Coordinates of C-alpha atoms in Angstrom, one line a residue:
X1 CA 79.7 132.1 107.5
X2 CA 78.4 128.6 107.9
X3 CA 80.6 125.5 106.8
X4 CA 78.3 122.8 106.0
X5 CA 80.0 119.5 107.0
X6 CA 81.0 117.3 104.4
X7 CA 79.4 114.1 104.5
X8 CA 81.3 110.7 104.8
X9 CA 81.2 108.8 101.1
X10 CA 80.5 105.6 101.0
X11 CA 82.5 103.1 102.7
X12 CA 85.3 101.3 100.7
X13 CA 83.7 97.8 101.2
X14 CA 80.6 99.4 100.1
X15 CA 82.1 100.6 97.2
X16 CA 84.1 97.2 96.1
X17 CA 81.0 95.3 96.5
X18 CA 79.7 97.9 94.1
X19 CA 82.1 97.4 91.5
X20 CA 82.1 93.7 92.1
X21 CA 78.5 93.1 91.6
X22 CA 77.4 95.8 89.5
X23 CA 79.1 94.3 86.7
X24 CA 78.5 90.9 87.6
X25 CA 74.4 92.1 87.5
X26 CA 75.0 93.6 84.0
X27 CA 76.6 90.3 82.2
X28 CA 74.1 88.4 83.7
X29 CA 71.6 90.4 82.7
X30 CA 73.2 90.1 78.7
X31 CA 74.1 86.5 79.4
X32 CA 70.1 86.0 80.0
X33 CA 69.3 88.0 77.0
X34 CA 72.4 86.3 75.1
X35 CA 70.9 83.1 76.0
X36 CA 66.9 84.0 75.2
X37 CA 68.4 84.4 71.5
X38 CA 70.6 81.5 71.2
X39 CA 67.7 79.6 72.6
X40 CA 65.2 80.8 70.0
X41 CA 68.1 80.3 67.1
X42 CA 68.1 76.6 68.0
X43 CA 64.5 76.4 68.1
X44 CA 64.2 78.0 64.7
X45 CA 66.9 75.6 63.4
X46 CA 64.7 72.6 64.8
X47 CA 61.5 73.9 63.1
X48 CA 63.1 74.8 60.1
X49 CA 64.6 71.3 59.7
X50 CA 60.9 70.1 60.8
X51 CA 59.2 72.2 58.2
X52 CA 61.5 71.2 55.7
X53 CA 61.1 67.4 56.5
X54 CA 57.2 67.8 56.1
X55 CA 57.0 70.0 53.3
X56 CA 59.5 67.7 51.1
X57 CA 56.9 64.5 52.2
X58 CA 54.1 66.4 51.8
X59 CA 55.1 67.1 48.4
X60 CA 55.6 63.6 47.4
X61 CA 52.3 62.7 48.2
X62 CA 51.0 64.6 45.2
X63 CA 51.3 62.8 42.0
X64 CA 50.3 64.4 38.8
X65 CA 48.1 61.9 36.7
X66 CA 47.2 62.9 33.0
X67 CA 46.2 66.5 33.3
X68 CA 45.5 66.3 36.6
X69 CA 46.8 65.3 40.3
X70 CA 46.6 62.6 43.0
X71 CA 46.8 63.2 46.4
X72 CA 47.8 60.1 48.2
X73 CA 47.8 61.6 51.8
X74 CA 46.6 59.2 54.3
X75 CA 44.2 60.4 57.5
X76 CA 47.4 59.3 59.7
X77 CA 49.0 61.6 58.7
X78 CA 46.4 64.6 58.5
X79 CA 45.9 63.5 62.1
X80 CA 49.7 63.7 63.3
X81 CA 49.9 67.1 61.9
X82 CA 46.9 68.4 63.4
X83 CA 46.7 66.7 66.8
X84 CA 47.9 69.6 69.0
X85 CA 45.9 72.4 69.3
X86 CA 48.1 74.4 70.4
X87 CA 51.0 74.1 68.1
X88 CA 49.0 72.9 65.1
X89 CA 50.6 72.8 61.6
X90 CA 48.7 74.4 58.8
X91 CA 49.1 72.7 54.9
X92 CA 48.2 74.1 51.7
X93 CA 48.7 72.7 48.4
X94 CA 47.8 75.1 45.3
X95 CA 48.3 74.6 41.8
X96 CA 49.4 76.9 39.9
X97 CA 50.6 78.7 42.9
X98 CA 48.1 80.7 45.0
X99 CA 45.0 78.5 43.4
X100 CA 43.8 77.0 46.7
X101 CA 43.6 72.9 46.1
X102 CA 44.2 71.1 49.0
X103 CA 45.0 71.8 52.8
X104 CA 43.4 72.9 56.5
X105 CA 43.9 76.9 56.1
X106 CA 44.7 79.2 53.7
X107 CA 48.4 80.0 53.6
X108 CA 50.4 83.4 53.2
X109 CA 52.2 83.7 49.9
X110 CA 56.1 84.7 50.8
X111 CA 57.2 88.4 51.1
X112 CA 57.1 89.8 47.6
X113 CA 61.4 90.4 46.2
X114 CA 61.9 86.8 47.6
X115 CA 62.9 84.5 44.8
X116 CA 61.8 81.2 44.9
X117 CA 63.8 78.1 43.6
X118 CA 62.1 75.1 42.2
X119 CA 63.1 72.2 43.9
X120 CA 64.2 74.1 47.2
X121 CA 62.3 74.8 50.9
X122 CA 61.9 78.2 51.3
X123 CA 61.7 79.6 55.0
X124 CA 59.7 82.5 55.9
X125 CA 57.6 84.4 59.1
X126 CA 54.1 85.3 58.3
X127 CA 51.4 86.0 60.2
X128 CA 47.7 83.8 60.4
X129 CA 44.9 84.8 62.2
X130 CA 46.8 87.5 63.9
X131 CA 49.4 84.6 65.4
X132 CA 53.0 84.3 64.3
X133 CA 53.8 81.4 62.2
X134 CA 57.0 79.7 60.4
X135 CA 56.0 78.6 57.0
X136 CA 58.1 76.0 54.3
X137 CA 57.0 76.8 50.9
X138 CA 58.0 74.3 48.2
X139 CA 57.8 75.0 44.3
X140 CA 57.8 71.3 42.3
X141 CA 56.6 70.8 38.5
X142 CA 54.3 68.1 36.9
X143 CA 53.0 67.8 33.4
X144 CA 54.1 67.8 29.8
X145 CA 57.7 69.3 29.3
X146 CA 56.1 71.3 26.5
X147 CA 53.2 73.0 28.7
X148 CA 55.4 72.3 32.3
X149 CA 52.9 73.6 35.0
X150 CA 53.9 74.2 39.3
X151 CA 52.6 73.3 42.2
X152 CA 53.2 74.6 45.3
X153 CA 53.1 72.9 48.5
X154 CA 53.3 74.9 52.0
X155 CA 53.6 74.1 55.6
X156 CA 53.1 76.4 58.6
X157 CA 54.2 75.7 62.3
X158 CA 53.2 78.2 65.2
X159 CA 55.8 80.0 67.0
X160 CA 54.0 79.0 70.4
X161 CA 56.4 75.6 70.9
X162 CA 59.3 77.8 69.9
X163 CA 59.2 80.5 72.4
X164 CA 57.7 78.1 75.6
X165 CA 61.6 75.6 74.6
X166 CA 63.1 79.0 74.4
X167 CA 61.7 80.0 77.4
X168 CA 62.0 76.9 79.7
X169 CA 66.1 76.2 78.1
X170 CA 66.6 79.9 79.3
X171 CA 64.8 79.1 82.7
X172 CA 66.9 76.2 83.3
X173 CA 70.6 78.4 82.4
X174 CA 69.9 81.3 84.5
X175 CA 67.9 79.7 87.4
X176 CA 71.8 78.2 88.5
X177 CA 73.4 80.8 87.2
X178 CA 71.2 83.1 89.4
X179 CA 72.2 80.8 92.3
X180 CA 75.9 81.0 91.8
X181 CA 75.8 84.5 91.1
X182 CA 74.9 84.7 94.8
X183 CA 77.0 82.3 95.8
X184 CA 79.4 84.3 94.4
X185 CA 78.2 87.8 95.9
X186 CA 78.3 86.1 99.5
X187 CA 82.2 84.7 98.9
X188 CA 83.0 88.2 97.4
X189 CA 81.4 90.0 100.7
X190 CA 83.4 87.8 102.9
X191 CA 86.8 88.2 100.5
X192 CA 86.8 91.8 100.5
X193 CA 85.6 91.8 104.4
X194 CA 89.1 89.4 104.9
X195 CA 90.8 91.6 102.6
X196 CA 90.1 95.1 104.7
X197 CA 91.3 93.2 108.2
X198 CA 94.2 94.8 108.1
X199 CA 92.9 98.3 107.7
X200 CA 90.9 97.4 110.8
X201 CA 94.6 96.0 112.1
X202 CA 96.1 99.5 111.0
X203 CA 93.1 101.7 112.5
X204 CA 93.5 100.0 116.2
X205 CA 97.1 100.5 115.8
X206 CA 96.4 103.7 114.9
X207 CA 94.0 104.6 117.9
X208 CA 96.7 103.4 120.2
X209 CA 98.8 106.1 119.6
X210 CA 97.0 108.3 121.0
X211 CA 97.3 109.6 124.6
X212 CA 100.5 108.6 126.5
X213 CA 101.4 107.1 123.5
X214 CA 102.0 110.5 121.7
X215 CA 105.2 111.2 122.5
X216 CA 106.9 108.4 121.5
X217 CA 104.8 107.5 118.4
X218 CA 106.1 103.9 117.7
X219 CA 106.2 102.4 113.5
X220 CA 103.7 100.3 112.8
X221 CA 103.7 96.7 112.6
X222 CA 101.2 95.0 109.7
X223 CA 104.2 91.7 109.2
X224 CA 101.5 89.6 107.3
X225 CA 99.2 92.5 105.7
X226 CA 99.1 92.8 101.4
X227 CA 101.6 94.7 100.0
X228 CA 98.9 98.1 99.5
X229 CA 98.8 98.1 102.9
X230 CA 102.5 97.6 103.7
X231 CA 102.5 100.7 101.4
X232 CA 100.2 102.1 103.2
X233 CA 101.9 101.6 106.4
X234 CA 105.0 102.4 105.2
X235 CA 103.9 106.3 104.3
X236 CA 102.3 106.3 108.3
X237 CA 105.1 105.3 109.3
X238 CA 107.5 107.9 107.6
X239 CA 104.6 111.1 108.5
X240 CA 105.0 109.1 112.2
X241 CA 108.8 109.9 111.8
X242 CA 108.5 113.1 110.7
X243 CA 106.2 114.0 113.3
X244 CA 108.2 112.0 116.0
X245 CA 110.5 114.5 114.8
X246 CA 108.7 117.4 115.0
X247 CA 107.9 116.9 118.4
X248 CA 111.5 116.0 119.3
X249 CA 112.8 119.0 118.0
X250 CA 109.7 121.2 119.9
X251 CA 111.0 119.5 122.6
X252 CA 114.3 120.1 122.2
X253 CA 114.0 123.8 121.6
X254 CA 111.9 124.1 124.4
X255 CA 114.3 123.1 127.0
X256 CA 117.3 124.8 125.2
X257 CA 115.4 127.9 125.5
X258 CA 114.5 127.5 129.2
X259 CA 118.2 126.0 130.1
X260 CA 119.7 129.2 128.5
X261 CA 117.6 131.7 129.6
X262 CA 117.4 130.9 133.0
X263 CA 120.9 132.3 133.6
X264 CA 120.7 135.7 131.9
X265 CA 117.1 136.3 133.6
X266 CA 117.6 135.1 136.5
X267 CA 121.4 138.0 136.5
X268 CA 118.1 140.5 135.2
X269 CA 116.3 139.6 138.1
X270 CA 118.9 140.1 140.6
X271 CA 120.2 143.3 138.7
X272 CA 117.1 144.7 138.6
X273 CA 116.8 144.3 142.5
X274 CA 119.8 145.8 143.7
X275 CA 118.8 148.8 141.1
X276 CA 115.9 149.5 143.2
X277 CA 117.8 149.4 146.3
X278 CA 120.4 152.0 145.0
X279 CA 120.2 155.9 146.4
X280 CA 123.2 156.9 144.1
X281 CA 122.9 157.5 140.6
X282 CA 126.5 155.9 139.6
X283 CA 125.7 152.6 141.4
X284 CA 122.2 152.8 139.6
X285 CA 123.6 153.3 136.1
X286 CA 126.4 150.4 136.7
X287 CA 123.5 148.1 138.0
X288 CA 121.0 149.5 134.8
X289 CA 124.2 149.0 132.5
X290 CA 124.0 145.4 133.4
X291 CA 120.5 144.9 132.9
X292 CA 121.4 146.2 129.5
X293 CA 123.4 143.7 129.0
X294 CA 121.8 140.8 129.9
X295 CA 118.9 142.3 127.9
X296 CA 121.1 142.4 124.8
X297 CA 122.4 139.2 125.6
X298 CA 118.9 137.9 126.2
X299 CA 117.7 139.4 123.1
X300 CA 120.9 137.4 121.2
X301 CA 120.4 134.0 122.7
X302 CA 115.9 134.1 122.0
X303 CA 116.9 135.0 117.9
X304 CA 119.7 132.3 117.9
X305 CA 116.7 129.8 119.2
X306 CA 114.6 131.2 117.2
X307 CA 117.1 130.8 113.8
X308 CA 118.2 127.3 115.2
X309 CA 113.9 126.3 115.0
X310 CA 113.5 128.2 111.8
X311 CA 116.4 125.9 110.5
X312 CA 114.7 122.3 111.3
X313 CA 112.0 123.2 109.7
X314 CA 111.3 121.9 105.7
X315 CA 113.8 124.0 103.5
X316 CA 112.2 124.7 100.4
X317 CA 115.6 125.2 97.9
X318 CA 115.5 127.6 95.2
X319 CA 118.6 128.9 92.6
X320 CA 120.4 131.7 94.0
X321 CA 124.1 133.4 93.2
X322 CA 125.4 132.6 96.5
X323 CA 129.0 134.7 95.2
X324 CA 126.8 138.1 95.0
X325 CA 124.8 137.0 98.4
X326 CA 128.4 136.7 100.2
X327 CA 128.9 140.1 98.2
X328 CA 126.2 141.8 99.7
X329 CA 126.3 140.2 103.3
X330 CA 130.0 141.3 103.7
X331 CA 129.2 145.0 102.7
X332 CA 126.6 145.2 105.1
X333 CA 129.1 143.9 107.5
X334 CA 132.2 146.5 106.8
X335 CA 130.7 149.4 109.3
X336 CA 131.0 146.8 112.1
X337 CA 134.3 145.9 110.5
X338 CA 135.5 148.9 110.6
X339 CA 134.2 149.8 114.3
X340 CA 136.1 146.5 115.9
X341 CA 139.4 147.2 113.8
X342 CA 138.7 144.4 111.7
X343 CA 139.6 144.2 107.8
X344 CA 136.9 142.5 105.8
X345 CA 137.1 141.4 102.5
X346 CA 135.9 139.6 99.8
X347 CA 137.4 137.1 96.8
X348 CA 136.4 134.4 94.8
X349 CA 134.1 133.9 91.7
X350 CA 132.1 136.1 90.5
X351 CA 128.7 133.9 90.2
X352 CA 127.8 130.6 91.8
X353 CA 124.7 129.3 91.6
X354 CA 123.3 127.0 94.1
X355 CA 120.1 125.6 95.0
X356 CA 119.9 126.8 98.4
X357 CA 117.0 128.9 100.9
X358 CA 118.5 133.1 100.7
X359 CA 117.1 133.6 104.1
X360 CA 119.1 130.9 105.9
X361 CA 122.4 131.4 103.5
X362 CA 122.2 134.7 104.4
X363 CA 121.6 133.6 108.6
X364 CA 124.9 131.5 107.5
X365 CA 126.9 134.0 106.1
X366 CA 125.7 136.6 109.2
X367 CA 126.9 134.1 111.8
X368 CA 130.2 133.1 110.5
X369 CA 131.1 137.2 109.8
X370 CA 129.5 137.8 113.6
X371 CA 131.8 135.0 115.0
X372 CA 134.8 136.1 113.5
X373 CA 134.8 139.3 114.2
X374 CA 134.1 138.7 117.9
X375 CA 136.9 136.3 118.5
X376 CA 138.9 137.2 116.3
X377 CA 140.3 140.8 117.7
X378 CA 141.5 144.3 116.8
X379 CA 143.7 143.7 113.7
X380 CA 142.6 140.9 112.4
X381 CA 141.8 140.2 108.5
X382 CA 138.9 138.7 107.9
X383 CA 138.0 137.2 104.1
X384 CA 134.8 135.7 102.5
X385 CA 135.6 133.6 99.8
X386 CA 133.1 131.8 97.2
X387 CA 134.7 129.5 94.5
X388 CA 133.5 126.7 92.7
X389 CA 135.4 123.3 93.0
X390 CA 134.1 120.3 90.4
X391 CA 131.0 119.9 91.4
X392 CA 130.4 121.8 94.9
X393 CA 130.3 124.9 95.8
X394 CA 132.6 125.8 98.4
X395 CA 132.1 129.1 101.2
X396 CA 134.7 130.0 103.4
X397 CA 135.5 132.5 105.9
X398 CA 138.7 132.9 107.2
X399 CA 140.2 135.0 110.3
X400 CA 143.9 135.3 111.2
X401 CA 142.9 135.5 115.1
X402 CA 143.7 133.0 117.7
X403 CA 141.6 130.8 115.9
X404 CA 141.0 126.8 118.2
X405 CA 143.4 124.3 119.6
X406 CA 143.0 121.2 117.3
X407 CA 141.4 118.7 120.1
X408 CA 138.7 121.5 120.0
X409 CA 138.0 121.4 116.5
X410 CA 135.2 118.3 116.3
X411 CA 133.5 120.0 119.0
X412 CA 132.7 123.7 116.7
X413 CA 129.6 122.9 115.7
X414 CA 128.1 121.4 118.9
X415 CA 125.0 123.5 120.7
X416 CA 125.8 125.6 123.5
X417 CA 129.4 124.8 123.0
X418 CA 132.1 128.2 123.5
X419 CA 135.9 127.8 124.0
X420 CA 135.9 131.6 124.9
X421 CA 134.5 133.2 128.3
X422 CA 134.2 136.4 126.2
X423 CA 130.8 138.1 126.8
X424 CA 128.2 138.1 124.0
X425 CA 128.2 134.4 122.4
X426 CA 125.5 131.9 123.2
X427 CA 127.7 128.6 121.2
X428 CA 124.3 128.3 119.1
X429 CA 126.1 130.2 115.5
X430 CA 128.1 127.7 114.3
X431 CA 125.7 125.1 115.4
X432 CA 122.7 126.8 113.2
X433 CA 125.6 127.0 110.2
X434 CA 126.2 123.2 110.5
X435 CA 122.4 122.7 110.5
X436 CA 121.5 124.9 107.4
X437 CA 124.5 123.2 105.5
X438 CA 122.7 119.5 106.1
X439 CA 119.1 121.2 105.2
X440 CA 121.4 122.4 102.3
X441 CA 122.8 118.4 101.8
X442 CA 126.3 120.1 102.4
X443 CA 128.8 119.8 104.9
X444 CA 130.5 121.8 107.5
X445 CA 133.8 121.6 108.4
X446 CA 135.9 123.8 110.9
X447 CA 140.0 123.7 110.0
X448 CA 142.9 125.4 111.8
X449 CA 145.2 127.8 109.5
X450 CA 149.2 128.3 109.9
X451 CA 150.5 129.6 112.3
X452 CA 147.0 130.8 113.6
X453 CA 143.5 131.5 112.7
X454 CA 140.3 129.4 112.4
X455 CA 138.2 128.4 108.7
X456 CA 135.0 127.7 109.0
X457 CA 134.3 125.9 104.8
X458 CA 131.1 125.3 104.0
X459 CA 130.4 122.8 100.9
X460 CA 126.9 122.5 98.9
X461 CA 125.8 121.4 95.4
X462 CA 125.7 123.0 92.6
X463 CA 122.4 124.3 91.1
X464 CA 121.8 121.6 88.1

């Protein structure tokens, strides 16, 4: 089956510049559009006041007189209104409204459901020869109070003038707000390129761990770096420790494993040897009875390695009756017992839950029961205990055998430690105990008991 590599994502300076501009591009975008209709709202406010102004004086240049009106409305000003072409302004005076009387055009009456006040500009959009147009329309009356009659008076202004101000008031806000807007791209580009310096900082540091370096994996150093990527070096720097670690304790068990089993293969070897060389079959089952026994021993010494790696690794800690695990482990125990002369027992409370790893409480439980009953002799009694004190947990096992002189006490738990020459122990158990009691976050402590014997207690925390 074919894995298609995935490809890289956009780079994170790429991406900031992204969401730094993108949204800078979008409010300028609504600022321009924001400022196209504020523009034309102040243009229609000044050619409404304009319209308003000319209507009102156009309107007082119409007198009535009798029945009828004067229109005193000098060529000056005909020609001021009508003097550019394209932004002329179209009059209409009709009486009664609608009855064409006086103007340059024909006007557009207002939308019908508009009411119109006598006496007051009215503002509306209509439409002349196919062009858009403001129009003031002004209602007055004239005449005799008992047959009042109107006259209306209007004023149109093309939208041309209004649109080219709206145009060239938004032309001149966004022209140098274009400018700054790249002005500001630029100084964001070279912000965020400062800002990323000491990722670059952090990927050389990184590269020169590599090689020689490897083995000792030093913490990195970012002094003056912002605190995400103190953060950031901070969490390399703890998986640099845990790995420094690792390989230590790789390291470690490799040349445990190769400084103990030198001896017992190298006794193989030379065993082995002197079997070939034998004729007799007594001297060749002494010499294969010895290779058996380095074997077993051999065999012994590779699982306690083995148990001792399994035990640096993570512990992943689960609830667990630790009383009816002791239970169990000493009843698999009591043939061996019995075979060595040994009386094993358990006491103590019936449940006790702890938050512990069964495989390597059980290893603990195995070790301490193995250990006892090899050093502790024909006779002995032997005793598993469980019990819960405040807010520990506390195992024990306890042997009345010759137990350890006190100055040798500290030194139980130490690897490849043994104050016996008896055959069989490798000084790794009580070291792999101490080590699963600290995965644990317990303690291991070896005591001497009156007027002879050894305890090896064992504390750990309570399940919550």
């Amino acid at each position: 089956m074919n894995v298609r590599p995935q490809l890289p994502g956009l780079s994170l300076k790429r991406q900031l510049l992204l969401w730094l501009l993108l949204p800078q591009l979008v409010l300028w975008s609504v600022g321009g559009v924001l400022a196209w209709r504020i523009a034309l709202s102040y243009a229609d406010t000044g050619i409404d006041q304009s319209l308003k102004q000319s209507v009102r004086a156009l309107a007082r240049q119409v007198k009535p007189v009798g029945s009828g009106l004067l229109v005193d409305f000098p060529r000056a000003a005909q020609d001021v209104l009508e003097q550019d072409p394209t932004d002329r302004m179209g009059y209409m005076v009709s009486s009664p409204p609608g009855s064409f009387v006086l103007g340059n055009g024909q006007l557009p009456p207002p939308p019908e459901g508009i009411p119109i006040q006598v006496g007051e500009p009215l503002i509306y959009d209509a439409r002349v020869a196919d062009k858009r147009v403001r129009v003031a329309l002004l209602d007055v009356t004239y005449g005799e109070s008992n047959a009042p009659q109107r006259l209306r008076v209007q004023v149109a202004k093309s939208l041309a003038v209004q649109e080219r101000v709206a145009r060239e008031l938004v032309f001149d806000m966004l022209v140098p707000l274009a400018a700054l807007g790249v002005l500001l791209g630029l100084l964001i580009n070279a912000g965020i390129a400062r800002g990323l310096h000491p990722l670059k900082r952090l990927e050389a540091q990184l590269g020169d761990r590599t090689g020689p370096a490897l083995s000792s994996l030093p913490p990195i150093e970012l002094a003056q770096a912002p605190q995400e990527v103190h953060s950031l070096a901070l969490a390399v720097n703890e998986l640099l420790d845990a790995v420094r670690r690792s390989l230590s304790q790789e390291k470690r068990f490799v040349n445990d494993a190769a400084h103990q089993l030198r001896t017992p293969l190298a006794g193989l070897v030379s065993q082995s040897e002197l079997a070939l060389q034998e004729t007799e079959l007594r001297p060749l089952q002494e010499r294969l009875a010895k290779v058996h026994a380095g074997a077993l021993r051999s065999a012994h010494l590779v699982h306690q390695l083995l148990s001792l790696a399994r035990t640096e690794a993570e512990v992943a800690l689960h609830p667990l009756d630790l009383a009816q695990l002791a239970r169990e482990v000493a009843r698999e125990w009591t043939p061996k017992a019995l075979a060595a002369q040994v009386d094993l027992g358990y006491e103590g409370d019936d449940t006790v839950l702890v938050a512990g790893e069964k495989l390597l409480l059980r290893e603990v439980l195995n070790n301490l029961i193995d250990n006892a009953l090899h050093y502790a002799g024909a006779g002995a009694t032997l005793t598993v205990r469980v019990t819960r004190i405040d807010q520990r947990c506390r195992l024990e096992v306890e042997d009345d055998g010759p137990g350890l002189p006190e100055a040798d006490l500290p030194r139980a738990f130490e690897r490849f430690w043994r104050a016996s020459e008896l055959p069989g122990g490798c000084g790794l158990g009580l070291a792999i105990v101490a080590e699963i009691a600290h995965r644990h976050g317990g303690t291991a402590t070896a005591l001497a008991k009156q007027p002879h014997g050894l305890l090896i207690r064992i504390e750990l925390p309570l399940q919550p």
